[in-house]
Short mmCIF file of N, CA and C in Angstrom, two decimals:
data_model
loop_
_atom_site.label_atom_id
_atom_site.label_comp_id
_atom_site.label_asym_id
_atom_site.label_seq_id
_atom_site.Cartn_x
_atom_site.Cartn_y
_atom_site.Cartn_z
N MET A 1 -9.43 -1.25 46.45
CA MET A 1 -9.05 -0.10 46.54
C MET A 1 -9.21 0.46 44.68
N GLN A 2 -9.59 1.38 45.24
CA GLN A 2 -10.33 3.00 43.82
C GLN A 2 -9.28 3.59 42.91
N ARG A 3 -9.01 3.21 41.64
CA ARG A 3 -7.83 3.95 40.85
C ARG A 3 -8.24 5.33 41.32
N ILE A 4 -9.61 5.65 41.84
CA ILE A 4 -9.55 7.27 41.63
C ILE A 4 -10.65 7.47 42.99
N LYS A 5 -9.84 8.12 43.81
CA LYS A 5 -10.66 8.38 45.27
C LYS A 5 -11.12 10.60 45.75
N LYS A 6 -11.96 10.20 46.19
CA LYS A 6 -12.45 11.81 46.52
C LYS A 6 -11.20 12.69 46.81
N ASP A 7 -11.48 13.43 47.04
CA ASP A 7 -10.05 14.68 47.23
C ASP A 7 -8.94 14.41 45.65
N ASP A 8 -8.87 13.59 45.09
CA ASP A 8 -7.83 13.43 44.26
C ASP A 8 -8.05 14.53 42.93
N THR A 9 -6.82 15.24 42.56
CA THR A 9 -6.84 15.81 41.56
C THR A 9 -7.21 15.36 39.85
N VAL A 10 -8.38 15.10 39.32
CA VAL A 10 -8.21 14.79 38.11
C VAL A 10 -8.20 15.25 37.02
N GLU A 11 -8.37 14.65 35.62
CA GLU A 11 -8.20 15.52 34.62
C GLU A 11 -8.81 15.15 33.47
N VAL A 12 -9.99 15.80 32.61
CA VAL A 12 -10.56 14.95 31.64
C VAL A 12 -9.74 14.86 30.87
N ILE A 13 -9.92 13.32 30.02
CA ILE A 13 -9.25 13.39 29.03
C ILE A 13 -10.49 12.87 27.69
N SER A 14 -11.76 12.63 27.67
CA SER A 14 -12.10 12.42 26.34
C SER A 14 -13.51 13.45 26.93
N GLY A 15 -14.19 14.07 25.62
CA GLY A 15 -15.41 14.52 25.85
C GLY A 15 -15.40 16.02 25.70
N LYS A 16 -16.37 16.95 26.06
CA LYS A 16 -16.47 18.59 25.78
C LYS A 16 -15.71 18.82 26.73
N ASN A 17 -15.59 18.41 28.18
CA ASN A 17 -14.27 19.20 29.22
C ASN A 17 -13.20 18.60 28.85
N ALA A 18 -12.62 18.14 27.94
CA ALA A 18 -11.89 17.27 27.65
C ALA A 18 -9.96 18.35 27.97
N GLY A 19 -9.34 18.09 28.84
CA GLY A 19 -7.91 19.11 29.42
C GLY A 19 -8.65 19.50 30.66
N GLU A 20 -9.64 19.89 31.27
CA GLU A 20 -10.28 20.33 31.86
C GLU A 20 -9.66 19.99 33.48
N GLN A 21 -9.42 20.49 34.58
CA GLN A 21 -9.04 19.70 35.92
C GLN A 21 -9.54 20.06 37.28
N GLY A 22 -9.94 19.33 38.09
CA GLY A 22 -10.56 19.64 38.90
C GLY A 22 -10.50 18.45 39.97
N VAL A 23 -11.04 19.30 41.75
CA VAL A 23 -11.28 18.19 42.28
C VAL A 23 -12.55 17.11 42.50
N VAL A 24 -11.95 15.96 42.95
CA VAL A 24 -13.05 14.94 43.06
C VAL A 24 -13.83 15.26 44.49
N HIS A 25 -15.50 16.07 44.42
CA HIS A 25 -16.12 16.33 45.68
C HIS A 25 -17.29 14.80 45.94
N ARG A 26 -17.32 14.05 45.02
CA ARG A 26 -17.84 12.80 45.18
C ARG A 26 -17.92 11.87 44.66
N MET A 27 -18.17 10.45 44.78
CA MET A 27 -17.49 9.19 44.13
C MET A 27 -19.43 8.58 44.05
N LEU A 28 -19.86 8.53 43.41
CA LEU A 28 -21.22 7.65 42.85
C LEU A 28 -21.15 6.50 42.08
N PRO A 29 -20.89 5.50 43.40
CA PRO A 29 -21.40 4.07 42.91
C PRO A 29 -21.90 3.48 41.92
N GLY A 30 -21.50 2.99 41.13
CA GLY A 30 -22.33 2.22 39.71
C GLY A 30 -23.59 1.37 41.09
N ARG A 31 -24.66 1.57 40.16
CA ARG A 31 -25.98 0.46 41.25
C ARG A 31 -26.38 0.22 39.55
N SER A 32 -26.75 -1.38 39.88
CA SER A 32 -27.59 -1.75 38.51
C SER A 32 -28.79 -1.30 38.52
N LYS A 33 -29.63 -1.22 37.21
CA LYS A 33 -31.02 -0.43 37.41
C LYS A 33 -32.10 -1.63 37.36
N GLN A 34 -31.46 -3.21 37.40
CA GLN A 34 -32.86 -4.06 37.44
C GLN A 34 -32.46 -4.57 38.98
N ASP A 35 -31.25 -4.31 39.32
CA ASP A 35 -31.48 -5.01 41.13
C ASP A 35 -30.32 -3.54 41.73
N PRO A 36 -31.17 -2.71 42.23
CA PRO A 36 -29.86 -1.92 43.33
C PRO A 36 -29.29 -2.14 43.98
N SER A 37 -29.10 -3.38 44.49
CA SER A 37 -28.41 -4.05 45.32
C SER A 37 -26.89 -4.63 45.00
N LYS A 38 -26.97 -4.65 43.49
CA LYS A 38 -25.83 -5.11 42.95
C LYS A 38 -24.87 -4.07 42.62
N TYR A 39 -23.75 -4.11 42.54
CA TYR A 39 -22.69 -3.40 41.80
C TYR A 39 -22.47 -3.60 40.47
N ASP A 40 -22.45 -2.30 39.37
CA ASP A 40 -22.49 -2.31 38.00
C ASP A 40 -21.24 -0.95 37.86
N PRO A 41 -20.12 -2.00 37.38
CA PRO A 41 -18.78 -0.96 37.26
C PRO A 41 -19.34 -0.12 36.21
N ASN A 42 -20.20 -0.39 35.18
CA ASN A 42 -20.41 -0.09 34.12
C ASN A 42 -20.98 1.60 33.93
N ARG A 43 -21.58 2.09 35.69
CA ARG A 43 -22.29 2.75 36.00
C ARG A 43 -21.87 3.80 36.61
N ASP A 44 -20.17 3.38 37.25
CA ASP A 44 -19.16 4.25 37.87
C ASP A 44 -19.16 5.78 37.42
N ARG A 45 -19.94 6.84 38.44
CA ARG A 45 -19.67 8.29 38.17
C ARG A 45 -18.87 8.94 38.91
N VAL A 46 -18.52 10.16 38.55
CA VAL A 46 -17.76 11.12 39.77
C VAL A 46 -18.36 12.16 39.51
N VAL A 47 -18.46 13.21 40.63
CA VAL A 47 -18.57 14.67 40.80
C VAL A 47 -17.33 15.22 40.82
N VAL A 48 -16.82 16.14 39.51
CA VAL A 48 -15.98 16.76 40.04
C VAL A 48 -16.03 18.99 39.83
N ALA A 49 -15.31 19.40 40.42
CA ALA A 49 -15.58 20.76 40.91
C ALA A 49 -15.02 21.35 39.37
N GLY A 50 -15.80 22.12 39.25
CA GLY A 50 -16.27 22.86 38.34
C GLY A 50 -16.31 22.60 36.87
N VAL A 51 -16.05 20.83 36.82
CA VAL A 51 -16.15 20.22 35.46
C VAL A 51 -17.77 19.39 35.21
N ASN A 52 -17.94 19.75 33.92
CA ASN A 52 -19.67 19.26 33.40
C ASN A 52 -20.55 19.97 33.79
N MET A 53 -20.30 21.65 34.05
CA MET A 53 -21.37 21.60 34.14
C MET A 53 -22.59 21.96 33.64
N ILE A 54 -23.63 22.07 34.56
CA ILE A 54 -25.57 22.16 33.53
C ILE A 54 -26.04 23.02 34.53
N LYS A 55 -26.96 23.53 33.97
CA LYS A 55 -27.72 24.36 34.15
C LYS A 55 -29.41 23.63 34.59
N LYS A 56 -29.66 23.95 35.69
CA LYS A 56 -30.88 23.32 36.27
C LYS A 56 -31.59 24.55 36.72
N HIS A 57 -32.76 24.97 35.89
CA HIS A 57 -34.22 25.83 36.17
C HIS A 57 -35.20 24.90 37.67
N GLN A 58 -35.09 25.81 38.25
CA GLN A 58 -35.43 25.87 39.83
C GLN A 58 -36.08 26.66 39.73
N ARG A 59 -37.73 26.01 40.07
CA ARG A 59 -38.52 27.16 40.08
C ARG A 59 -38.80 26.97 42.06
N ARG A 60 -39.54 28.18 42.61
CA ARG A 60 -39.99 27.83 44.29
C ARG A 60 -40.73 26.86 43.98
N THR A 61 -40.35 26.16 45.33
CA THR A 61 -41.45 24.76 46.04
C THR A 61 -42.20 25.74 47.60
N GLY A 62 -43.04 25.98 47.41
CA GLY A 62 -43.38 26.46 49.45
C GLY A 62 -42.66 27.43 49.66
N ASP A 63 -42.28 26.94 51.25
CA ASP A 63 -42.37 28.23 51.89
C ASP A 63 -40.78 27.89 51.82
N VAL A 64 -40.45 26.94 51.34
CA VAL A 64 -38.76 27.18 51.89
C VAL A 64 -37.78 27.52 51.15
N ARG A 65 -36.63 28.30 52.13
CA ARG A 65 -35.70 28.73 51.02
C ARG A 65 -34.36 28.27 50.63
N THR A 66 -34.93 28.38 49.54
CA THR A 66 -33.98 27.22 48.92
C THR A 66 -33.27 28.34 47.39
N GLN A 67 -32.42 28.27 46.43
CA GLN A 67 -32.36 29.17 45.04
C GLN A 67 -33.55 28.52 44.20
N VAL A 68 -33.94 30.17 44.00
CA VAL A 68 -34.85 30.10 43.19
C VAL A 68 -34.12 30.45 41.43
N GLY A 69 -34.63 29.75 40.25
CA GLY A 69 -33.97 30.55 39.07
C GLY A 69 -33.63 29.47 38.36
N ILE A 70 -32.07 30.45 37.62
CA ILE A 70 -31.19 29.14 36.90
C ILE A 70 -29.87 28.72 37.94
N ILE A 71 -29.94 27.72 38.12
CA ILE A 71 -28.72 27.22 39.13
C ILE A 71 -27.69 26.73 38.33
N GLU A 72 -26.63 27.05 38.20
CA GLU A 72 -25.61 26.55 37.95
C GLU A 72 -24.73 24.96 38.79
N ARG A 73 -24.23 24.02 38.24
CA ARG A 73 -24.08 23.11 39.24
C ARG A 73 -23.20 21.48 38.92
N GLU A 74 -22.53 21.38 38.86
CA GLU A 74 -21.38 19.86 38.83
C GLU A 74 -22.44 18.80 38.11
N SER A 75 -22.24 18.27 36.97
CA SER A 75 -23.14 16.90 36.81
C SER A 75 -21.97 15.97 36.93
N PRO A 76 -22.32 14.73 37.48
CA PRO A 76 -21.78 13.44 37.69
C PRO A 76 -20.98 13.57 36.16
N ILE A 77 -19.82 12.29 35.61
CA ILE A 77 -18.87 12.26 35.11
C ILE A 77 -18.26 10.96 35.14
N HIS A 78 -18.92 10.08 34.07
CA HIS A 78 -18.05 8.51 34.04
C HIS A 78 -16.74 8.84 34.36
N VAL A 79 -16.31 7.43 35.29
CA VAL A 79 -14.66 7.59 35.84
C VAL A 79 -13.88 7.39 34.67
N SER A 80 -14.39 6.61 33.66
CA SER A 80 -13.17 5.79 32.19
C SER A 80 -12.92 7.36 31.28
N LYS A 81 -13.58 8.23 31.73
CA LYS A 81 -13.27 10.13 31.01
C LYS A 81 -12.51 10.64 32.20
N LEU A 82 -11.92 10.50 32.96
CA LEU A 82 -10.77 10.89 33.90
C LEU A 82 -9.75 10.12 33.88
N ALA A 83 -8.83 11.21 34.26
CA ALA A 83 -7.08 10.26 34.51
C ALA A 83 -6.86 11.11 36.02
N VAL A 84 -5.97 10.47 36.77
CA VAL A 84 -5.89 11.26 38.19
C VAL A 84 -4.36 12.04 37.59
N VAL A 85 -4.35 13.05 38.02
CA VAL A 85 -3.17 13.88 38.17
C VAL A 85 -1.98 14.25 39.23
N CYS A 86 -0.67 12.76 38.32
CA CYS A 86 -0.09 12.70 39.69
C CYS A 86 0.53 14.00 40.30
N SER A 87 1.27 14.18 41.73
CA SER A 87 1.66 15.70 42.46
C SER A 87 2.98 15.45 41.48
N SER A 88 4.08 14.61 41.80
CA SER A 88 5.00 14.95 41.55
C SER A 88 5.16 15.53 40.11
N CYS A 89 4.70 14.98 38.88
CA CYS A 89 5.02 15.09 37.81
C CYS A 89 4.11 16.04 37.06
N ASP A 90 2.89 16.76 37.66
CA ASP A 90 1.60 17.31 37.18
C ASP A 90 1.36 17.07 35.77
N LYS A 91 0.74 15.67 35.61
CA LYS A 91 0.56 15.78 34.16
C LYS A 91 -0.81 14.46 34.76
N PRO A 92 -1.29 14.39 33.38
CA PRO A 92 -2.23 12.95 34.06
C PRO A 92 -1.87 11.50 33.43
N SER A 93 -2.16 10.74 34.74
CA SER A 93 -1.77 9.49 33.91
C SER A 93 -2.43 8.21 34.56
N ARG A 94 -1.73 7.04 34.16
CA ARG A 94 -2.38 6.02 34.90
C ARG A 94 -2.08 5.40 36.12
N VAL A 95 -2.66 4.66 37.00
CA VAL A 95 -2.58 4.61 37.89
C VAL A 95 -2.19 3.28 38.31
N GLY A 96 -1.26 2.29 38.91
CA GLY A 96 -1.02 1.21 39.59
C GLY A 96 -1.10 0.71 40.76
N PHE A 97 -1.01 -0.19 41.11
CA PHE A 97 -0.84 -0.69 42.40
C PHE A 97 0.29 -1.51 43.11
N ARG A 98 0.86 -1.37 43.86
CA ARG A 98 1.89 -1.84 44.79
C ARG A 98 1.63 -2.52 46.18
N VAL A 99 1.89 -3.71 46.11
CA VAL A 99 2.07 -4.77 47.40
C VAL A 99 2.82 -4.60 48.30
N PHE A 100 3.17 -4.15 49.40
CA PHE A 100 4.72 -4.14 50.06
C PHE A 100 4.20 -5.68 50.99
N ASP A 101 5.74 -5.74 51.27
CA ASP A 101 6.04 -6.53 52.22
C ASP A 101 5.30 -6.83 53.84
N ASP A 102 4.64 -5.71 53.98
CA ASP A 102 3.65 -6.10 55.32
C ASP A 102 2.12 -6.16 54.75
N GLY A 103 2.28 -6.31 53.13
CA GLY A 103 0.64 -6.52 52.71
C GLY A 103 -0.05 -5.85 52.40
N SER A 104 0.41 -4.13 52.83
CA SER A 104 -0.49 -2.96 52.46
C SER A 104 -0.69 -2.49 51.04
N LYS A 105 -1.54 -2.16 50.80
CA LYS A 105 -1.79 -1.41 48.73
C LYS A 105 -1.61 -0.27 49.14
N ALA A 106 -0.94 0.40 48.22
CA ALA A 106 -0.66 1.78 47.42
C ALA A 106 -0.99 1.64 46.31
N ARG A 107 -1.33 2.59 45.77
CA ARG A 107 -1.54 3.45 44.73
C ARG A 107 -0.59 4.20 44.04
N TYR A 108 0.56 4.19 42.65
CA TYR A 108 1.25 4.67 42.39
C TYR A 108 0.70 4.99 40.70
N CYS A 109 2.33 6.34 40.35
CA CYS A 109 1.76 6.73 39.24
C CYS A 109 2.72 6.28 37.73
N LYS A 110 1.62 5.69 36.65
CA LYS A 110 2.26 4.29 35.98
C LYS A 110 3.24 5.68 35.27
N ARG A 111 3.74 6.73 35.12
CA ARG A 111 4.49 7.34 34.34
C ARG A 111 6.08 7.93 34.91
N CYS A 112 5.66 8.47 36.30
CA CYS A 112 7.21 8.85 36.76
C CYS A 112 7.45 7.44 38.04
N GLY A 113 6.03 6.73 38.41
CA GLY A 113 6.67 5.69 39.70
C GLY A 113 6.26 6.03 40.77
N GLU A 114 6.57 7.34 41.67
CA GLU A 114 6.02 7.77 42.92
C GLU A 114 4.63 7.88 43.26
N LEU A 115 4.54 6.97 44.23
CA LEU A 115 3.76 7.04 45.21
C LEU A 115 2.68 8.29 45.23
N ILE A 116 1.13 7.76 45.06
CA ILE A 116 0.14 8.59 44.75
C ILE A 116 -0.13 9.16 46.28
N ASP A 117 -0.62 8.34 46.85
CA ASP A 117 -1.56 7.86 48.40
C ASP A 117 -0.19 8.65 49.31
#
């Protein structure tokens, strides 16, 4: 189970976009450069709406109808720079896990103790 999931509201806690909030669009699991079949947690990245915007210079390619010119889009940001925003206390917080009697596992806010899932 992951600490940050798709459709979570997150806040950037460090870097040039510190303090900005957005919703997770896509998770990009870390793949090792030497062996792409292996998982590397140091390379986990996330695409967050409206955060870490870049300008891509896109030129026309053939007869395909695509956007041409300078396109602004989100760039992936590393998971360690993000904190989940709790829905009950509306503050960025660390995430913990609770295991219930039936064996199910759920995420909770370490700041207020409420369940996130």
